[in-house]
XYZ file of C-alpha atoms in Angstrom:
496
model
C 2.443 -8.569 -17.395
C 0.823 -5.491 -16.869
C -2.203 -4.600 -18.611
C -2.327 -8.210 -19.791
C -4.524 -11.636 -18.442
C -6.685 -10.712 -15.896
C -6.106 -6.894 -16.617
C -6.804 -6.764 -20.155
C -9.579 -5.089 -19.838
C -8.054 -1.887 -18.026
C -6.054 -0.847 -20.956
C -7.568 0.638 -24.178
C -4.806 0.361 -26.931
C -2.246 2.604 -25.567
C -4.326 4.198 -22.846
C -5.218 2.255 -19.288
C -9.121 3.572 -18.487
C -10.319 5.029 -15.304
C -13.269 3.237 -13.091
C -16.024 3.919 -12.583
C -19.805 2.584 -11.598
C -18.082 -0.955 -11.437
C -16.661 -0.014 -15.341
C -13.396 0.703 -16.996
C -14.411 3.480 -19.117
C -12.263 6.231 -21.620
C -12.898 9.343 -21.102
C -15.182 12.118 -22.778
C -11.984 14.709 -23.401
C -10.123 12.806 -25.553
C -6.931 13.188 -23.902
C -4.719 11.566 -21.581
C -1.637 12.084 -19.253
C 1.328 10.473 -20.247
C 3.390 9.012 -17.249
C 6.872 9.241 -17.526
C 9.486 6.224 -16.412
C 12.139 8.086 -14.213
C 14.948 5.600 -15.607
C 14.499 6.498 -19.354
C 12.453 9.501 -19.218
C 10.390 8.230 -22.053
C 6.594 8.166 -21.748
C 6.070 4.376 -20.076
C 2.231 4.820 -19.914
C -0.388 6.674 -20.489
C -3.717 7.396 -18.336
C -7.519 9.077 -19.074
C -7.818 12.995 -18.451
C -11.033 12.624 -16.618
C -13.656 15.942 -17.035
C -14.874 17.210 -14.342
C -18.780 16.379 -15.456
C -17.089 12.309 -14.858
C -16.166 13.441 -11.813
C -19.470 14.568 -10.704
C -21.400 11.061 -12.078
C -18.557 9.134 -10.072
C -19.535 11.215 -6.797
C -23.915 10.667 -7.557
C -22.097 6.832 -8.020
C -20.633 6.798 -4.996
C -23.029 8.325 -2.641
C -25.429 5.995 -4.025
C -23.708 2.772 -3.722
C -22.821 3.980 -0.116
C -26.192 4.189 1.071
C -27.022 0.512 0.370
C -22.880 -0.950 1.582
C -23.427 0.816 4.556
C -25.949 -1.443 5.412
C -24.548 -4.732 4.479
C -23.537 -6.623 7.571
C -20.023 -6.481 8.712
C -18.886 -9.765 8.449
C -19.506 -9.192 4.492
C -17.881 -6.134 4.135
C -14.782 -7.779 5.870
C -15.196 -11.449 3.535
C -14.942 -8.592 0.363
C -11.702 -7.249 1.946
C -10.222 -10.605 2.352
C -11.065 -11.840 -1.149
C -9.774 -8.449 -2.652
C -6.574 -8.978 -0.559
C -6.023 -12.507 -1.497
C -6.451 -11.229 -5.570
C -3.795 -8.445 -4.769
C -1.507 -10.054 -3.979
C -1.717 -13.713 -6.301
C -1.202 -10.577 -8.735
C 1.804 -9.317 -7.309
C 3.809 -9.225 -10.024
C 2.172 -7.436 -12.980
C 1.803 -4.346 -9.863
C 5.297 -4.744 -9.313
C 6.205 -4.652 -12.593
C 4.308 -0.944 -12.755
C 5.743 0.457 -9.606
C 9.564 -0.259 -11.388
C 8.696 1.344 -14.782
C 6.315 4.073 -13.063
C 8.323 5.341 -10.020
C 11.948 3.256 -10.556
C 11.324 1.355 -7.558
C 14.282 -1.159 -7.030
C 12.261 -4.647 -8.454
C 12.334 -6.535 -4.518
C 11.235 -3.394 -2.915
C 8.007 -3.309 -5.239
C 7.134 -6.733 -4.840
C 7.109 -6.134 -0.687
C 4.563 -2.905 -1.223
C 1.914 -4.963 -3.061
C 2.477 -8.237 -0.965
C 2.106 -5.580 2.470
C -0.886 -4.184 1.283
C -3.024 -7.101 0.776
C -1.921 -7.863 4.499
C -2.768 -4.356 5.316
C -6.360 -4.880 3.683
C -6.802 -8.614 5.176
C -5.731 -6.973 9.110
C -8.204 -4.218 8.366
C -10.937 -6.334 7.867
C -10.354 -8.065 10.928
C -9.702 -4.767 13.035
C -12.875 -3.812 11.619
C -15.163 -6.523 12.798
C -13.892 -5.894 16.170
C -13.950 -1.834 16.240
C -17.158 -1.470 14.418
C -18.573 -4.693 16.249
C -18.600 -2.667 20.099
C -20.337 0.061 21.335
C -21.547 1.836 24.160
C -23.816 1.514 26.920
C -24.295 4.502 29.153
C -26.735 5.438 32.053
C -27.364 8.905 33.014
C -27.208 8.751 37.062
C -23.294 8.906 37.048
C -23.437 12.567 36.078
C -24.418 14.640 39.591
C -28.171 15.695 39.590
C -30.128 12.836 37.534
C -31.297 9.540 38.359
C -31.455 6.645 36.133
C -33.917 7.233 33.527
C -32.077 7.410 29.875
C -30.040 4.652 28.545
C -27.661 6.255 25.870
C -26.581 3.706 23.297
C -23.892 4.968 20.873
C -22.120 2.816 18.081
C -19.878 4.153 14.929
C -21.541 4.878 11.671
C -20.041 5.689 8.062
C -19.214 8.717 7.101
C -19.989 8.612 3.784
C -17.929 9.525 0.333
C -14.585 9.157 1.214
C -11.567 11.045 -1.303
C -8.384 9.524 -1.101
C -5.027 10.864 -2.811
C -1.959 9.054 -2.310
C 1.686 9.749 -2.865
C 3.927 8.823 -5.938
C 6.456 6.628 -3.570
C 3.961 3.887 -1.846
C 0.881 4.646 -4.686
C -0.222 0.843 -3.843
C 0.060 0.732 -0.117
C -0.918 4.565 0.740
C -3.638 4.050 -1.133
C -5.256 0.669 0.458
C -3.994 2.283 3.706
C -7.212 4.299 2.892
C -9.250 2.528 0.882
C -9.702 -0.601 3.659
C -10.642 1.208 6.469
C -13.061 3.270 4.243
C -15.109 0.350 3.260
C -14.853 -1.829 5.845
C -16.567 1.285 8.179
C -19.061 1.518 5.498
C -18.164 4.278 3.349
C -17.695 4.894 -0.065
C -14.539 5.636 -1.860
C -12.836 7.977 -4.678
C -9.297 7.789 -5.674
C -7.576 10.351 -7.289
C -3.974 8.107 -7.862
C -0.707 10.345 -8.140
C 0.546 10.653 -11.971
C 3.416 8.948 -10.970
C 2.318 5.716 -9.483
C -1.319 5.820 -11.250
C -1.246 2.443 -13.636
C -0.313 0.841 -10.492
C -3.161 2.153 -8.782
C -5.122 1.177 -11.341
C -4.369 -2.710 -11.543
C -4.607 -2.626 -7.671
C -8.292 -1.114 -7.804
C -9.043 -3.847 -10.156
C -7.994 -6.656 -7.926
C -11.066 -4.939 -6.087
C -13.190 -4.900 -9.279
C -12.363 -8.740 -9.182
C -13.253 -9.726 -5.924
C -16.749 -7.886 -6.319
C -17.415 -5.317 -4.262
C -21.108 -3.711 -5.481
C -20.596 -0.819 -8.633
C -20.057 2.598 -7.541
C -18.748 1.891 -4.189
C -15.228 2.344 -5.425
C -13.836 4.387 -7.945
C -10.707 5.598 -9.593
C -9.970 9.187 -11.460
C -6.982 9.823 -13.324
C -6.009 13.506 -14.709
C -4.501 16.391 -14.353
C -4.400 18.341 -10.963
C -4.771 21.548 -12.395
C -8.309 20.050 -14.484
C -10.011 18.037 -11.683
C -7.591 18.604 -8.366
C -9.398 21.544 -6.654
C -12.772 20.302 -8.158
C -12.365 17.061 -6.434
C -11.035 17.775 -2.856
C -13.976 21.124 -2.800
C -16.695 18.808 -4.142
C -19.541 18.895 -2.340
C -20.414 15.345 -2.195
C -16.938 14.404 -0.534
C -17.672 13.759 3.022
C -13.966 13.702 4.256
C -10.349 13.572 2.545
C -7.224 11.353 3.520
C -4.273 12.593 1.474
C -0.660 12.274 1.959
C 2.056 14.085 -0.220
C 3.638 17.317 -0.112
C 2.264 20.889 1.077
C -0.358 20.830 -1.587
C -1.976 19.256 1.685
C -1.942 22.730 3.233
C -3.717 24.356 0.125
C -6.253 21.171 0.319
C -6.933 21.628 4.002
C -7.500 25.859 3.445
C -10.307 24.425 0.672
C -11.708 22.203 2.181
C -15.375 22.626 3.929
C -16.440 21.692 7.446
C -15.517 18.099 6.675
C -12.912 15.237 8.350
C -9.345 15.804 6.964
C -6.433 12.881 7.446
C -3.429 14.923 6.187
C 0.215 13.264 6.074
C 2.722 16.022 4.518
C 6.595 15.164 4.880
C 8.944 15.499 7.034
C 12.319 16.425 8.113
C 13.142 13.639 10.397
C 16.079 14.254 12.764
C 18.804 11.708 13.921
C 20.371 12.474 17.304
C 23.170 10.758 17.766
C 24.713 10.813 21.796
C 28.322 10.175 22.941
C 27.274 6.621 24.185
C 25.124 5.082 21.074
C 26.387 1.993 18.953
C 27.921 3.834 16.426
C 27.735 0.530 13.958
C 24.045 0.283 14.601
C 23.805 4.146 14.189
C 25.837 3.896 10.318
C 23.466 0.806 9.522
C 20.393 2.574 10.299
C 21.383 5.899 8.716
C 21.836 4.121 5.405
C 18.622 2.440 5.964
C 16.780 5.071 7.031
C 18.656 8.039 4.788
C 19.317 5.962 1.152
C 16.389 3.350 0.862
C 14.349 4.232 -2.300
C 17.170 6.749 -2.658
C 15.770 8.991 -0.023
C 11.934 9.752 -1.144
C 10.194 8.541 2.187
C 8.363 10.650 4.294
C 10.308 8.978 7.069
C 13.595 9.078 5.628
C 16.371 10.254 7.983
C 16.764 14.096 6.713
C 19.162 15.431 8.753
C 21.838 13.665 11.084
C 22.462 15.585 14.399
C 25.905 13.860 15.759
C 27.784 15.498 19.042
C 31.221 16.505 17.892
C 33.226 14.364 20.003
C 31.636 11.472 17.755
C 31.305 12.924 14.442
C 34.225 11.918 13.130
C 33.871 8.356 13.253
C 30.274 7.953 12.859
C 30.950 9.840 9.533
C 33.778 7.695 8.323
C 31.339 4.324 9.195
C 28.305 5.706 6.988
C 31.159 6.855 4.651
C 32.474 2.814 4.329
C 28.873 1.953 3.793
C 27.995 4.619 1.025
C 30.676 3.505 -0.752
C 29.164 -0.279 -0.704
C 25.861 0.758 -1.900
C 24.801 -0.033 -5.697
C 23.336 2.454 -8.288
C 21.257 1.954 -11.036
C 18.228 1.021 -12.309
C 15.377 -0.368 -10.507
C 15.473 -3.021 -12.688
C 18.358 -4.536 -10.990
C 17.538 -4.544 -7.686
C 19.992 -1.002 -7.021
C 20.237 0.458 -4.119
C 20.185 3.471 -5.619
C 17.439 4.225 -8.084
C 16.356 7.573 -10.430
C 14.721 9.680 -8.609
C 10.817 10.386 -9.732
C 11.234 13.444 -12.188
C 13.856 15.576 -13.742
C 12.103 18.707 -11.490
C 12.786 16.381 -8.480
C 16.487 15.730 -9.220
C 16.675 19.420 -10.289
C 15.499 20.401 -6.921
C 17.667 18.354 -5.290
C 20.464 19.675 -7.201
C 19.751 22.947 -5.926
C 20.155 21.957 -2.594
C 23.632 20.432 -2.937
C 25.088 23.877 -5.105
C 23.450 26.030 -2.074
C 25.365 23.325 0.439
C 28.814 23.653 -1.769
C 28.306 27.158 -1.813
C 28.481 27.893 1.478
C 31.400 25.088 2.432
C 29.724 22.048 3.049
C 32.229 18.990 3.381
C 31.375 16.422 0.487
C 32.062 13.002 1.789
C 31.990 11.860 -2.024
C 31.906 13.516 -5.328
C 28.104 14.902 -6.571
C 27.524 12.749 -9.356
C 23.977 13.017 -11.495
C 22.874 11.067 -14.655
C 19.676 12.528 -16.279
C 17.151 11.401 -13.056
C 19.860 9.041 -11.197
C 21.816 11.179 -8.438
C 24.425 9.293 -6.482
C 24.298 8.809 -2.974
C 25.630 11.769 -0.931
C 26.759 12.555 2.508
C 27.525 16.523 3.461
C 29.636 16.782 6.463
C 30.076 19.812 9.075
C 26.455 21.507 7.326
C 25.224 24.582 9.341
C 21.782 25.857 9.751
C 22.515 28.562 6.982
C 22.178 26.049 4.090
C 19.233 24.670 2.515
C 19.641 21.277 3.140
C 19.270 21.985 6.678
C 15.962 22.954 6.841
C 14.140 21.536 3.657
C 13.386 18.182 2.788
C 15.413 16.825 -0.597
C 13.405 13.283 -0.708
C 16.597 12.269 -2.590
C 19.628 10.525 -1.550
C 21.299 13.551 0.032
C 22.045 13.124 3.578
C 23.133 16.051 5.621
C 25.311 16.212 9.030
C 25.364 18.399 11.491
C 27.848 18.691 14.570
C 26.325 19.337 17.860
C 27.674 20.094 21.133
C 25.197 19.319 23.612
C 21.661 17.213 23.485
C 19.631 20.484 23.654
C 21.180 21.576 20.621
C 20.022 18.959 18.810
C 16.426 19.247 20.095
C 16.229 22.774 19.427
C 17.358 22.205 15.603
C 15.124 19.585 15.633
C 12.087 21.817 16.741
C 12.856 24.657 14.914
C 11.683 22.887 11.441
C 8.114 23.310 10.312
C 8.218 19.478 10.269
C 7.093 17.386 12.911
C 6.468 13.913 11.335
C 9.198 11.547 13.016
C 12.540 11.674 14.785
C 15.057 8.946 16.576
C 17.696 9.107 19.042
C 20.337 6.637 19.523
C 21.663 6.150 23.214
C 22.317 3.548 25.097
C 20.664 5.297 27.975
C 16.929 4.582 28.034
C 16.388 6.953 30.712
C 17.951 9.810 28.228
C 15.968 8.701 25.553
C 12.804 9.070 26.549
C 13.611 12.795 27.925
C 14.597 13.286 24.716
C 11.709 12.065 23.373
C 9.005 13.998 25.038
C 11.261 17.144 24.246
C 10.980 16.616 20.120
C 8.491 17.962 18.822
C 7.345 14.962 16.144
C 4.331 12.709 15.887
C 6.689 9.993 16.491
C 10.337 9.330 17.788
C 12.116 6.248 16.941
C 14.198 5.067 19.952
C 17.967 3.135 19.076
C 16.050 2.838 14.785
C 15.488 4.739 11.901
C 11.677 6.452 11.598
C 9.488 3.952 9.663
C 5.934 4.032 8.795
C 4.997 0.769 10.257
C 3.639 -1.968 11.346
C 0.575 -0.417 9.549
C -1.541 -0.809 12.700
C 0.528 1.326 14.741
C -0.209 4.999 15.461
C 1.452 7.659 12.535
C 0.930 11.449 12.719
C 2.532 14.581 12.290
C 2.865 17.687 14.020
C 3.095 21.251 12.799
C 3.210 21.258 9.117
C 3.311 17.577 8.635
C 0.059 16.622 8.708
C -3.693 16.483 10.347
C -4.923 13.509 12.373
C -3.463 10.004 12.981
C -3.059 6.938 10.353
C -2.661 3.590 11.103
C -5.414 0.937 10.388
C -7.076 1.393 13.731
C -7.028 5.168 14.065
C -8.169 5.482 9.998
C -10.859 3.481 10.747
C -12.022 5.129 14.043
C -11.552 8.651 12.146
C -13.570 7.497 8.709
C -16.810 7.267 11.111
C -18.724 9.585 13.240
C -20.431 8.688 16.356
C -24.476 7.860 17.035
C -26.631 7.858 19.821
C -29.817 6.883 20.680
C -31.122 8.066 23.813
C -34.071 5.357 25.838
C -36.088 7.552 27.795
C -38.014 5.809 30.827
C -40.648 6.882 32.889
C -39.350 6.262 36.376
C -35.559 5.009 36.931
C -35.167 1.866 36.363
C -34.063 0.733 39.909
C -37.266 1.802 41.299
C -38.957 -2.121 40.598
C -38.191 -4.569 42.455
């Protein structure tokens, strides 16, 4: 159970404590944030309101401890990672049991985040050894004009303080996503846990408490954005930030000094469908890619771009499978879950009036219980509605009839997104024209977007992020390069 056994010692009566210095500690305010459960919308839990004063002893903390981890060998920062991996997930079910109440994640789905994540943190330590492990060995006579007399030696070194600020939908996973390859390239890491998602956070960062990596070298605030948000990502000790969310990543990024920024910020992923694709595998992967977790992925399918001559009966196949799908809470294993707030279904809401307004087709009634919202497909949508250009991260799935392929690249590149995209064609040759014409950090060929494997490449374009994830790429970008420079006397071939 959560905040029980082996996490006792993170909860303080009604109150789960923040970490820091290798402690759980209560804060100096007083206060706390209560978290709300999106099924009942009751308070489920209740976190510290860190100051910002305990947010400038966690960053001396941290750029302390860093000094010293960054030079413990790498074959013990990686046997850390593995133990702290193998603690995550034996204790797989009491974080499971948080992302349900805190974030109505259906009950299998939240089991699969926490068991991922440890594998995430067990590959990164291994990807580590190997990256961090090579360097380079230059000589300066293969640039015109010298002869061989320096011998440049370069290898990766830490960073430093790394900030890290996950997302409410994937608070375990986004945030290991950062937290592994911060400390297995040496750094040192803060994390500022969404509101939504933050308990879980908090019984994952204790798995790394438990495994016992030194005090100081990770740490976990809790509070309010508008108390400690700015103050954290403009501290001075933070030596780069990874963040994914919404577009309070652009307003991070404009604050931000002269420092490293990994910035992953939605998405409005398109789904072109051509005259020749599997329409059964195109319905199956639209309900995949469009419903799971009721629509709040950054990689959900956003908008479906059919050609007319098709529409009709790719609708009436996703149509047969909306109808299949289960609602409820996340409790039961639903397909369909609350979404995360009231402000969230609200805004979704919004969306689906504008859509009705101006004469979307509803492929089934809107139906909304307090945070629940059942799943929806809008035929025959045009670019003057909402829903066609923002992102609803709720089960609201939008179609749009096109008549030719460019017409579903040029809606495509038209958004301020550029996260992901697929196109479904049995044509490979097609497809990968139609590929290098969307503009997205990734396109999906004949499958819905996904973030994953974790080691593979994921970016955004445009206003969906800075940089490249992915275990090997967050690892490569959490260090900077050094070189040392041998100077000889003569070249070296001279001898001999």
């Amino acid at each position: 159970m959560a905040g029980n056994g082996v996490f006792a010692e993170v909860l303080d009566g009604e109150v789960y404590k923040y970490y820091s210095d290798g402690k759980w500690k209560k804060s100096a305010s007083g206060k706390s944030v209560a978290i709300i459960n999106p099924t009942t919308r009751n308070t489920q839990y209740k976190v510290q309101a860190c100051t910002q004063e305990e947010v400038n002893k966690v960053m001396d903390s941290a750029k302390t401890a860093q000094k010293s981890w960054s030079k413990t060998p790498l074959w013990k920062r990686a046997e850390l990672l593995h133990k702290a991996a193998a603690i995550l997930k034996e204790h797989k079910a009491p974080i499971a049991e948080c992302l349900v109440k805190e974030i109505a994640k259906p009950a299998k789905d939240a089991v699969t985040e926490v068991v991922r994540s440890g594998d995430l943190v067990s590959y990164c330590a291994e990807e580590g050894v190997r990256i961090l492990g090579e360097g380079k060995f230059l000589v300066s006579d293969s640039f015109p004009g010298n002869e061989r007399t320096k011998y440049c030696l370069t290898s990766k070194i830490p960073l430093g303080v790394i900030l890290a600020i996950p997302p409410f939908n994937y608070p375990v996973n986004l945030a290991v996503s950062k937290i592994a390859p911060a400390l297995i390239a040496g750094n040192s890491l803060v994390l500022k846990p969404p509101t939504q998602g933050a308990v879980s956070c908090l019984h994952m960062v204790h798995c790394f408490h438990l495994a016992g990596f030194p005090k100081g070298l990770i740490s976990c605030v809790t509070g309010k954005g508008s108390e400690i948000g700015d103050f954290l990502t403009m501290h001075p000790g933070v030596n780069c930030i990874s963040f994914t969310g919404g577009d309070t990543g652009i307003a991070i990024s404009k604050k931000a000094g002269m420092i490293p920024l990994q910035m992953e910020l939605g998405g409005k992923d398109a789904c072109i469908v051509l005259e020749d694709a599997d329409l059964d595998l195109v319905a199956a992967n639209i309900i995949k890619g469009g419903f799971s977790y009721s629509g709040q992925r950054c990689t959900a399918i956003k908008v479906v771009l059919v050609m007319d001559s098709v529409a009709d009966s790719l609708v009436e196949k996703v149509k047969a499978r909306v109808a299949k799908l289960t609602v409820g809470p996340p409790e039961n294993d639903s397909d369909i879950t609350p979404v995360v707030s009231e402000s969230s279904a609200n805004f979704i809401e919004g969306l689906v009036i504008d859509a009705k307004q101006k004469g979307a087709t509803f492929c089934q009634e809107y139906k909304r219980e307090g945070n629940l919202i059942w799943p929806l497909l809008l035929d025959n949508v045009r670019p003057d509605m909402r829903i066609a250009w923002e992102e609803p991260f709720g089960p609201v799935l939008p179609v749009i009839r096109i008549n030719s392929v460019e017409e579903g690249i040029h809606h495509c590149n038209a958004s301020n997104f550029g996260l992901q995209g697929c196109v479904f064609t049995k044509d490979v040759n097609k497809a990968l024209l139609i590929s290098d014409a969307m503009e997205t950090g990734t396109v999906q060929i004949n499958s819905a977007p996904a973030r994953g494997p974790d080691h593979f490449p994921f970016q955004g374009i445009k206003d969906s992020g800075i940089g490249s994830q992915g275990i090997t790429n967050s690892i490569n970008m959490m260090t900077k390069v050094k070189t040392t420079v041998i100077n000889l006397p003569t070249p070296s071939y001279t001898m001999g």
